Each structure stands twice: as structure tokens, then as C-alpha cells.
Tab-separated table of C-alpha atoms and ligand atoms in Angstrom:
chain	number	residue	atom	x	y	z
A	1	MET	CA	-12.716	-8.370	-12.027
A	2	LEU	CA	-12.251	-12.059	-11.260
A	3	ASP	CA	-8.806	-13.574	-11.433
A	4	ASN	CA	-8.002	-16.991	-12.810
A	5	HIS	CA	-8.949	-18.563	-9.461
A	6	ASN	CA	-12.353	-16.927	-9.199
A	7	ARG	CA	-11.332	-14.302	-6.651
A	8	GLU	CA	-12.826	-10.830	-6.964
A	9	ILE	CA	-9.893	-8.380	-7.026
A	10	ASN	CA	-11.168	-5.033	-5.804
A	11	TYR	CA	-8.532	-3.627	-3.426
A	12	LEU	CA	-5.335	-1.759	-4.296
A	13	ARG	CA	-2.668	-0.846	-1.740
A	14	VAL	CA	-0.596	2.086	-2.916
A	15	SER	CA	2.849	2.743	-1.481
A	16	VAL	CA	3.327	6.485	-1.962
A	17	THR	CA	6.939	6.463	-0.776
A	18	ASP	CA	9.650	4.020	0.268
A	19	ARG	CA	10.960	6.562	2.798
A	20	CYS	CA	10.180	6.433	6.481
A	21	ASN	CA	10.790	8.500	9.587
A	22	LEU	CA	11.300	5.262	11.581
A	23	ARG	CA	13.374	2.150	10.962
A	24	CYS	CA	11.546	-0.753	12.584
A	25	VAL	CA	13.979	-3.615	13.056
A	26	TYR	CA	11.742	-6.211	11.346
A	27	CYS	CA	10.967	-3.988	8.353
A	28	MET	CA	14.108	-2.101	7.355
A	29	PRO	CA	17.810	-2.845	7.785
A	30	LYS	CA	19.691	-0.473	10.084
A	31	GLU	CA	21.827	0.875	7.269
A	32	GLY	CA	22.762	0.225	3.675
A	33	LEU	CA	19.227	0.549	2.347
A	34	SER	CA	19.208	2.332	-0.993
A	35	LEU	CA	16.215	4.615	-1.343
A	36	LEU	CA	14.517	5.612	-4.574
A	37	GLY	CA	15.511	8.870	-6.238
A	38	HIS	CA	12.933	11.566	-6.915
A	39	LYS	CA	12.475	10.625	-10.581
A	40	ASP	CA	12.184	6.912	-9.797
A	41	ILE	CA	9.071	7.270	-7.693
A	42	LEU	CA	5.674	7.748	-9.269
A	43	SER	CA	4.380	11.295	-9.261
A	44	TYR	CA	0.939	11.837	-7.742
A	45	GLU	CA	-0.370	12.425	-11.280
A	46	GLU	CA	0.936	9.012	-12.336
A	47	ILE	CA	-0.626	7.306	-9.315
A	48	LEU	CA	-3.938	9.035	-10.039
A	49	ARG	CA	-3.799	7.838	-13.621
A	50	ILE	CA	-3.196	4.245	-12.514
A	51	VAL	CA	-6.023	4.368	-9.959
A	52	ASN	CA	-8.379	5.875	-12.555
A	53	VAL	CA	-7.605	2.975	-14.869
A	54	ALA	CA	-7.658	0.392	-12.048
A	55	VAL	CA	-11.215	1.322	-11.040
A	56	LYS	CA	-12.287	0.305	-14.544
A	57	THR	CA	-11.079	-3.210	-13.732
A	58	GLY	CA	-13.151	-3.283	-10.523
A	59	ILE	CA	-10.933	-1.694	-7.856
A	60	VAL	CA	-13.222	0.024	-5.323
A	61	LYS	CA	-10.916	0.423	-2.337
A	62	VAL	CA	-7.478	2.036	-2.083
A	63	ARG	CA	-5.178	2.020	0.953
A	64	LEU	CA	-2.321	4.506	1.102
A	65	THR	CA	0.799	3.178	2.739
A	66	GLY	CA	4.584	3.311	2.438
A	67	GLY	CA	7.271	3.639	3.825
A	68	GLU	CA	5.549	6.254	5.886
A	69	PRO	CA	2.853	7.934	3.769
A	70	LEU	CA	2.683	11.033	5.969
A	71	VAL	CA	6.295	11.988	5.141
A	72	ARG	CA	5.517	12.571	1.470
A	73	ARG	CA	4.784	16.210	0.697
A	74	GLY	CA	1.445	17.070	-0.885
A	75	LEU	CA	-0.339	13.973	0.438
A	76	ILE	CA	-3.474	15.834	1.531
A	77	ASP	CA	-4.069	17.408	-1.903
A	78	PHE	CA	-3.406	14.035	-3.496
A	79	ILE	CA	-6.065	12.431	-1.264
A	80	ALA	CA	-8.521	15.160	-2.199
A	81	SER	CA	-7.899	14.347	-5.901
A	82	LEU	CA	-8.325	10.621	-5.280
A	83	ARG	CA	-11.610	11.387	-3.531
A	84	LYS	CA	-12.960	12.769	-6.807
A	85	ILE	CA	-12.751	9.343	-8.472
A	86	GLU	CA	-16.424	8.441	-8.283
A	87	SER	CA	-16.293	4.663	-8.328
A	88	LEU	CA	-13.775	4.580	-5.507
A	89	GLN	CA	-15.812	3.628	-2.436
A	90	GLU	CA	-13.105	3.725	0.216
A	91	ILE	CA	-9.737	5.377	0.787
A	92	THR	CA	-7.867	4.251	3.891
A	93	LEU	CA	-4.402	4.885	5.313
A	94	THR	CA	-1.784	2.945	7.262
A	95	THR	CA	0.649	5.058	9.274
A	96	ASN	CA	3.174	4.698	12.051
A	97	GLY	CA	1.363	7.572	13.777
A	98	ILE	CA	4.420	9.743	14.448
A	99	LEU	CA	2.996	12.661	12.418
A	100	LEU	CA	-0.655	11.819	12.954
A	101	GLU	CA	-1.432	14.416	15.595
A	102	HIS	CA	-0.445	17.044	13.054
A	103	PHE	CA	-2.322	15.517	10.074
A	104	ALA	CA	-5.388	13.747	11.536
A	105	GLU	CA	-7.885	16.534	11.012
A	106	ARG	CA	-6.810	17.285	7.448
A	107	LEU	CA	-6.774	13.599	6.557
A	108	PHE	CA	-10.323	13.291	7.805
A	109	GLN	CA	-11.456	16.369	5.899
A	110	ALA	CA	-9.680	15.271	2.719
A	111	GLY	CA	-11.730	12.083	2.758
A	112	ILE	CA	-9.754	9.273	4.368
A	113	ASN	CA	-12.382	6.805	5.585
A	114	ARG	CA	-10.359	4.839	8.108
A	115	ILE	CA	-6.903	4.698	9.630
A	116	ASN	CA	-4.648	1.863	10.788
A	117	ILE	CA	-1.856	2.821	13.171
A	118	SER	CA	1.159	0.601	13.774
A	119	LEU	CA	2.286	0.303	17.372
A	120	ASP	CA	4.396	-2.554	18.712
A	121	SER	CA	5.029	-1.527	22.327
A	122	LEU	CA	3.353	0.576	25.000
A	123	ASN	CA	6.672	1.063	26.771
A	124	PRO	CA	8.547	4.215	25.610
A	125	GLY	CA	12.001	2.605	25.816
A	126	LYS	CA	10.986	-0.561	24.020
A	127	TYR	CA	9.137	1.472	21.388
A	128	ARG	CA	12.285	3.499	20.811
A	129	ASP	CA	14.315	0.302	20.408
A	130	ILE	CA	12.011	-1.509	17.990
A	131	THR	CA	11.569	1.595	15.798
A	132	ARG	CA	15.223	2.671	16.186
A	133	GLY	CA	14.400	6.051	17.660
A	134	GLY	CA	10.617	6.606	17.655
A	135	ASP	CA	8.768	8.582	20.334
A	136	LEU	CA	5.829	6.599	21.721
A	137	HIS	CA	4.144	9.715	23.119
A	138	LYS	CA	3.787	11.195	19.634
A	139	VAL	CA	1.981	8.058	18.463
A	140	LEU	CA	-0.331	8.007	21.486
A	141	ARG	CA	-1.196	11.665	20.908
A	142	GLY	CA	-1.777	10.849	17.225
A	143	ILE	CA	-4.202	8.049	18.120
A	144	GLU	CA	-6.127	10.332	20.487
A	145	LYS	CA	-6.319	13.033	17.865
A	146	ALA	CA	-7.511	10.590	15.182
A	147	ASP	CA	-10.179	9.402	17.625
A	148	SER	CA	-11.275	12.922	18.459
A	149	VAL	CA	-11.621	14.098	14.846
A	150	GLY	CA	-13.951	11.172	14.126
A	151	PHE	CA	-11.987	8.261	12.658
A	152	SER	CA	-13.787	5.026	13.518
A	153	PRO	CA	-13.048	2.261	14.031
A	154	ILE	CA	-9.373	2.925	14.637
A	155	LYS	CA	-7.266	-0.165	14.049
A	156	ILE	CA	-3.989	-0.644	15.873
A	157	ASN	CA	-1.505	-2.963	14.121
A	158	VAL	CA	0.733	-4.842	16.542
A	159	VAL	CA	3.425	-7.065	15.057
A	160	ALA	CA	3.914	-9.878	17.577
A	161	ILE	CA	7.586	-10.431	18.360
A	162	LYS	CA	9.008	-13.214	20.525
A	163	GLY	CA	11.083	-11.917	23.424
A	164	PHE	CA	10.052	-8.342	22.720
A	165	ASN	CA	6.343	-7.679	23.143
A	166	ASP	CA	5.005	-11.101	24.155
A	167	ASP	CA	4.759	-9.721	27.693
A	168	GLU	CA	2.531	-6.854	26.444
A	169	ILE	CA	-0.108	-8.895	24.629
A	170	LEU	CA	-2.677	-8.497	27.398
A	171	ASP	CA	-1.967	-4.774	27.778
A	172	PHE	CA	-2.635	-4.339	24.072
A	173	ALA	CA	-5.742	-6.535	24.173
A	174	LYS	CA	-7.100	-4.564	27.136
A	175	LEU	CA	-6.989	-1.372	25.054
A	176	SER	CA	-10.062	-2.785	23.292
A	177	MET	CA	-12.026	-2.888	26.574
A	178	SER	CA	-12.675	0.800	26.983
A	179	LYS	CA	-12.127	2.058	23.414
A	180	PRO	CA	-13.842	0.934	20.211
A	181	TYR	CA	-10.466	0.092	18.665
A	182	GLN	CA	-9.643	-3.069	16.779
A	183	ILE	CA	-6.312	-4.359	18.091
A	184	ARG	CA	-4.783	-6.454	15.325
A	185	PHE	CA	-1.971	-8.890	16.042
A	186	ILE	CA	0.092	-9.485	12.911
A	187	GLU	CA	2.407	-12.448	12.439
A	188	LEU	CA	5.907	-11.489	11.458
A	189	MET	CA	6.792	-12.376	7.882
A	190	PRO	CA	10.171	-13.145	6.310
A	191	ILE	CA	10.442	-10.297	3.843
A	192	GLY	CA	13.562	-8.737	2.337
A	193	ASP	CA	16.733	-7.942	4.291
A	194	THR	CA	15.213	-8.662	7.711
A	195	ALA	CA	13.902	-12.139	6.794
A	196	ASP	CA	16.635	-14.121	8.590
A	197	ASN	CA	16.176	-12.314	11.864
A	198	ASN	CA	12.387	-12.401	11.628
A	199	GLN	CA	12.506	-16.171	11.556
A	200	GLN	CA	14.166	-16.182	15.003
A	201	ILE	CA	11.606	-13.867	16.590
A	202	TYR	CA	8.396	-15.134	14.982
A	203	LEU	CA	5.471	-15.647	17.358
A	204	SER	CA	2.295	-17.382	16.205
A	205	ASN	CA	-1.157	-15.932	16.645
A	206	ASP	CA	-2.284	-19.201	18.246
A	207	THR	CA	0.103	-18.308	21.094
A	208	ILE	CA	-1.350	-14.792	21.232
A	209	ARG	CA	-4.883	-16.117	21.285
A	210	GLY	CA	-3.969	-18.554	24.070
A	211	LYS	CA	-2.459	-15.763	26.163
A	212	ILE	CA	-5.532	-13.561	25.821
A	213	SER	CA	-7.972	-16.437	26.355
A	214	SER	CA	-6.267	-17.465	29.579
A	215	PHE	CA	-7.152	-14.016	30.902
A	216	ILE	CA	-10.625	-13.644	29.402
A	217	PRO	CA	-12.341	-15.842	26.797
A	218	LEU	CA	-12.314	-14.494	23.261
A	219	GLU	CA	-15.752	-14.653	21.710
A	220	PRO	CA	-16.602	-14.656	18.005
A	221	VAL	CA	-18.143	-11.310	17.088
A	222	ASN	CA	-21.064	-12.655	15.032
A	223	GLY	CA	-22.642	-15.153	17.425
A	224	ASN	CA	-21.061	-18.490	16.568
A	225	ARG	CA	-19.888	-17.448	13.131
A	226	GLU	CA	-16.285	-16.331	12.858
A	227	LYS	CA	-16.072	-12.760	11.565
A	228	THR	CA	-13.344	-11.867	9.123
A	229	ASP	CA	-12.208	-8.360	8.258
A	230	GLY	CA	-9.931	-8.629	5.245
A	231	PRO	CA	-7.271	-11.129	6.290
A	232	ALA	CA	-8.080	-10.691	10.007
A	233	ARG	CA	-10.124	-13.152	12.038
A	234	VAL	CA	-12.012	-10.994	14.496
A	235	TYR	CA	-12.931	-11.702	18.133
A	236	LYS	CA	-14.076	-9.762	21.159
A	237	MET	CA	-13.238	-9.843	24.838
A	238	ARG	CA	-16.447	-10.106	26.831
A	239	SER	CA	-18.066	-6.661	27.370
A	240	ALA	CA	-15.304	-4.930	25.408
A	241	MET	CA	-16.108	-1.911	23.253
A	242	GLY	CA	-13.555	-2.887	20.653
A	243	GLU	CA	-12.324	-6.030	18.938
A	244	ILE	CA	-9.265	-8.243	18.598
A	245	GLY	CA	-8.077	-9.111	15.084
A	246	LEU	CA	-5.636	-11.897	14.262
A	247	ILE	CA	-3.741	-11.648	10.982
A	248	SER	CA	-1.964	-14.958	10.644
A	249	ALA	CA	-0.263	-14.934	7.275
A	250	MET	CA	2.259	-17.567	8.355
A	251	SER	CA	0.110	-19.988	10.325
A	252	HIS	CA	-3.341	-19.696	8.714
A	253	GLU	CA	-3.062	-19.043	5.015
A	254	PHE	CA	-5.723	-16.724	3.552
A	255	CYS	CA	-4.696	-16.754	-0.134
A	256	GLU	CA	-8.050	-18.276	-1.086
A	257	SER	CA	-9.870	-15.057	-0.222
A	258	CYS	CA	-7.144	-12.595	-1.262
A	259	ASN	CA	-8.682	-9.610	-3.056
A	260	ARG	CA	-5.675	-7.301	-3.348
A	261	LEU	CA	-3.032	-5.805	-5.575
A	262	ARG	CA	-0.126	-3.604	-4.541
A	263	LEU	CA	1.428	-0.664	-6.330
A	264	THR	CA	5.022	-0.018	-5.267
A	265	ALA	CA	6.376	3.507	-4.986
A	266	ASP	CA	8.452	2.917	-8.135
A	267	GLY	CA	5.398	1.995	-10.160
A	268	HIS	CA	5.360	-1.788	-10.161
A	269	LEU	CA	2.166	-3.730	-9.751
A	270	ARG	CA	2.676	-6.579	-7.317
A	271	VAL	CA	-0.057	-9.163	-7.403
A	272	CYS	CA	1.104	-11.141	-4.365
A	273	LEU	CA	2.769	-9.671	-1.272
A	274	VAL	CA	5.428	-12.359	-1.107
A	275	SER	CA	6.202	-12.855	-4.783
A	276	ASP	CA	8.680	-10.641	-6.604
A	277	ASP	CA	6.933	-11.239	-9.935
A	278	GLU	CA	5.837	-7.696	-10.706
A	279	VAL	CA	4.451	-5.812	-13.683
A	280	ASP	CA	6.194	-2.560	-14.509
A	281	LEU	CA	3.566	0.130	-15.137
A	282	LYS	CA	5.886	3.115	-14.881
A	283	SER	CA	8.002	2.426	-17.977
A	284	PRO	CA	5.098	2.036	-20.397
A	285	MET	CA	3.408	5.112	-18.910
A	286	ARG	CA	6.556	7.174	-19.311
A	287	ALA	CA	6.961	5.838	-22.847
A	288	GLY	CA	3.528	7.294	-23.642
A	289	CYS	CA	1.197	4.290	-23.547
A	290	ARG	CA	-2.550	4.787	-23.845
A	291	ASP	CA	-4.986	4.168	-20.964
A	292	SER	CA	-6.325	1.124	-22.799
A	293	GLU	CA	-2.820	-0.407	-22.824
A	294	LEU	CA	-2.417	0.325	-19.128
A	295	GLU	CA	-5.776	-1.282	-18.463
A	296	ASN	CA	-4.741	-4.404	-20.371
A	297	LEU	CA	-1.526	-4.668	-18.348
A	298	ILE	CA	-3.490	-4.436	-15.091
A	299	LYS	CA	-6.095	-6.944	-16.274
A	300	LYS	CA	-3.440	-9.430	-17.330
A	301	ALA	CA	-1.664	-9.042	-13.977
A	302	ILE	CA	-4.943	-9.686	-12.129
A	303	PHE	CA	-5.721	-12.680	-14.275
A	304	ASP	CA	-2.265	-14.165	-13.649
A	305	LYS	CA	-2.348	-13.633	-9.853
A	306	PRO	CA	-0.920	-16.813	-8.309
A	307	LYS	CA	-3.306	-19.129	-6.486
A	308	ARG	CA	-1.289	-19.173	-3.310
A	309	ALA	CA	2.007	-18.135	-1.810
A	310	ASP	CA	4.312	-20.654	-0.144
A	311	ILE	CA	3.906	-18.575	2.934
A	312	HIS	CA	4.143	-21.284	5.580
A	313	CYS	CA	7.762	-21.961	4.819
A	314	TYR	CA	10.336	-19.441	6.005
A	315	GLU	CA	13.147	-21.050	3.984
A	316	HIS	CA	11.309	-20.967	0.690
A	317	GLN	CA	9.957	-17.543	1.343
A	318	ARG	CA	13.290	-15.940	2.030
A	319	LYS	CA	14.622	-16.887	-1.373
A	320	LYS	CA	11.610	-15.457	-3.153
A	321	CYS	CA	10.988	-12.083	-1.607
A	322	VAL	CA	13.751	-9.593	-2.252
A	323	ARG	CA	12.008	-6.291	-1.638
A	324	ASN	CA	11.760	-4.905	1.882
A	325	MET	CA	8.315	-4.445	3.404
A	326	SER	CA	8.938	-0.697	3.506
A	327	SER	CA	9.008	-0.591	-0.292
A	328	ILE	CA	6.001	-2.892	-0.701
A	329	GLY	CA	3.711	-1.175	1.784
A	330	GLY	CA	2.735	-4.064	4.068
B	401	LIG	N1	4.905	3.057	7.880
B	401	LIG	C1	3.560	2.654	7.977
B	401	LIG	C2	3.328	1.807	9.206
B	401	LIG	O1	4.299	1.348	9.814
B	401	LIG	O2	2.159	1.610	9.537
B	401	LIG	C3	3.039	1.933	6.751
B	401	LIG	C4	3.961	0.944	6.084
B	401	LIG	S1	4.331	-0.523	7.028
B	401	LIG	C5	5.351	-1.401	5.887
B	401	LIG	C6	2.779	-1.366	6.986
B	401	LIG	C7	2.615	-2.482	7.995
B	401	LIG	O3	3.523	-3.528	7.695
B	401	LIG	C8	2.902	-2.070	9.443
B	401	LIG	O4	1.785	-2.382	10.248
B	401	LIG	C9	4.086	-2.911	9.817
B	401	LIG	O5	4.076	-3.253	11.180
B	401	LIG	C10	3.931	-4.115	8.919
B	401	LIG	N2	5.172	-4.856	8.684
B	401	LIG	C11	6.364	-4.377	8.294
B	401	LIG	N3	7.267	-5.379	8.166
B	401	LIG	C12	6.603	-6.538	8.466
B	401	LIG	C13	6.966	-7.915	8.512
B	401	LIG	N4	8.184	-8.322	8.189
B	401	LIG	N5	6.007	-8.817	8.839
B	401	LIG	C14	4.743	-8.421	9.150
B	401	LIG	N6	4.341	-7.136	9.121
B	401	LIG	C15	5.255	-6.194	8.789
B	402	LIG	FE1	8.648	2.548	8.659
B	402	LIG	FE2	6.318	1.334	8.816
B	402	LIG	FE3	8.518	-0.049	8.136
B	402	LIG	FE4	8.275	0.838	10.614
B	402	LIG	S1	6.942	-0.669	9.602
B	402	LIG	S2	10.098	1.044	9.300
B	402	LIG	S3	7.187	2.701	10.349
B	402	LIG	S4	7.585	1.542	6.964
């Protein structure tokens, strides 16, 4: 359905857990993070009910995220149940890739259409540092496995971080030369407990683009017309098999074309990534509400989706967004 600002809202990101097997420094605090208890998180049945109702309002695409979605037990059966919802055209997944080698084949068979894998360094030591303990080789094996079972195009999410991976931008970009991957550079956002630090290490995508272009010109993918893929502006290095995506939430606002809603693991519908104004769906469901009431709550939330977020301003932002990215789902 259309929201109050004439945007078609057709995409729901579902965080299936707030737990994660990594602790990326820009996403989660090192310690002191309180995690949801078992009864606080939505059961798979509850998520299925919400998605079934959401498709009636026009949702056609669902992305599973987290926390780390692959750490939640029963995910494959849940995906197979989601797949049975006829009007759902696409189910995608965002993962840190640590468990992907193990799950890739079953994810593909269960009906995941596409996968995004987060990877912020190609250096094992640096990867371990930024994720507070992750093993780069597991992720690389996961990517290869996802490729070999047939996922395409694979998208690699790279959060650009000043003083950390700015010396690896070209190495990442070059991955798109010989593989049909889309390498997506994501600007760091001031969300939750890590907001203060993120401000210090923010790196703009204009800088990234400049670095790549000084090596090889970036060409628009569709002739002279700029291609967009969701919030990403998409380019190509000459004669590359894959693409470069720039997701510039801080420097190039894309609220005007936002088509998404987010469902948090504790059952709150979040209509804007950076606004803590949420609609609680879990309580009414657990109090026995009817599907029609649930549908009205979702429709009202869509209708009231704010026109834009004050996303350019780190100061303003920090005061508004209390949740950590790991509990929102990215
Ligand atoms: N654990 C999975 C993963 O890392 O892909 C899925 C959840 S994670 C929250 C989803 C995406 O959000 C990842 O690509 C991650 O790099 C990104 N992310 C987390 N914190 C961020 C921040 N403060 N600014 C920008 N992107 C962020
Ligand atoms: Fe976990 Fe993903 Fe957040 Fe890293 S970005 S801590 S992998 S949820």
C-alpha cells in the first residue's frame, strides 16, 4: 500500500533474533548488552502470522536478518513455511557468513532467493579485530559455497571505516572483476550504543568512489542512467563481471524512495530505521487480537511512516536511535 507520502511500501525486513555469534565493534557494545529472553522474542508461528497479514497490505519481499539469523534454531523449516505464502515474491537473507558453508545448500533448497554477506576486511587479523573474534576463512568458505550452490548475484556488504579498511577499498572493489558479485560499500550510521564511536570513524562513499575511480573509472551500469538497487547506487568497473554498490545513508539521503518496514525480534514494527517510534504487534497478538486488528495496526503504521529521517546529522541522530543495529536488523 501507499504511505502518506505516496511511497509504495512492499518490503519487510524481519530480525529473527537479536543474538549474534560475532560482536562487530560498530554494531554491538563489547559487553553489557542485555539480550532478549526466550519468551520475549517472537516465535516462528508469530512471525508467520505477521507476514501473512503483511502481504495483505502489499508486502511482496521479506529479508531475514538479525542479529545473526543463522544462529536461530529451526530457521530452515521456518523459511520453508514462509515459502508457502503465495503472494510473497522474494525471500532474501543477510548473514555474517560464519555458518554459511554449513547452511548454504539448505538455504537454497528451502527457497532463499538471494544472500547478502557482511565482510569488512580481507585480512584475517583485522577481520578478527573488527568482529571481536571472527574467523575470516569461515566466511570466505561460506561465500564460495553459496556461489557453488547457485546463489546469484551474491552481494558483499562492506561497512567503510576510517583508519580500518580504507586501505582495502580497492581490494574489495577488485573482487567484482572476476566474480559476478555486487560489492556494496555501506556508510557507517550512528545507531545505539556504538553511535559516539561511529561518528569518529565515519567514511563517506564519495571518498570510496574517488579511491576506486582513481584506479579505474566507475561506469553507470545502464548506459548513462544511474542504476539503483534498493538504496544502493550501482556502478561497474570496466570489463568487470560484477558491480559496485554505494549505500550512502548519511551523505545521500534516500528516504524519498524508501519502501521498507522492519520487524524487530521482540515483535515491534519499525517504520524507519533511525526512529524509535515503533508499533508493538506482539502484545496485541498475545492478548488474542484478530487478524483484521493486526492488519489495521500495520496499515496505520505504514500510513504514518515519516517522510524523512534527520539522517545527515550525527548529533540529532544519536539522541533519537536507542536500539542497537543488532536488534533492528540493519
Ligand atoms: N548479522 C548479519 C550481518 O552482519 O550481516 C545481519 C545483521 S547486521 C545488523 C546487518 C547489516 O547491518 C550488516 O551488513 C552490518 O554490517 C550492518 N551494520 C551494522 N551496524 C551498522 C552501522 N552502525 N552502520 C551501518 N551498517 C551497520
Ligand atoms: Fe553480528 Fe551482524 Fe552486528 Fe556483526 S553486524 S555484530 S555480525 S549482527
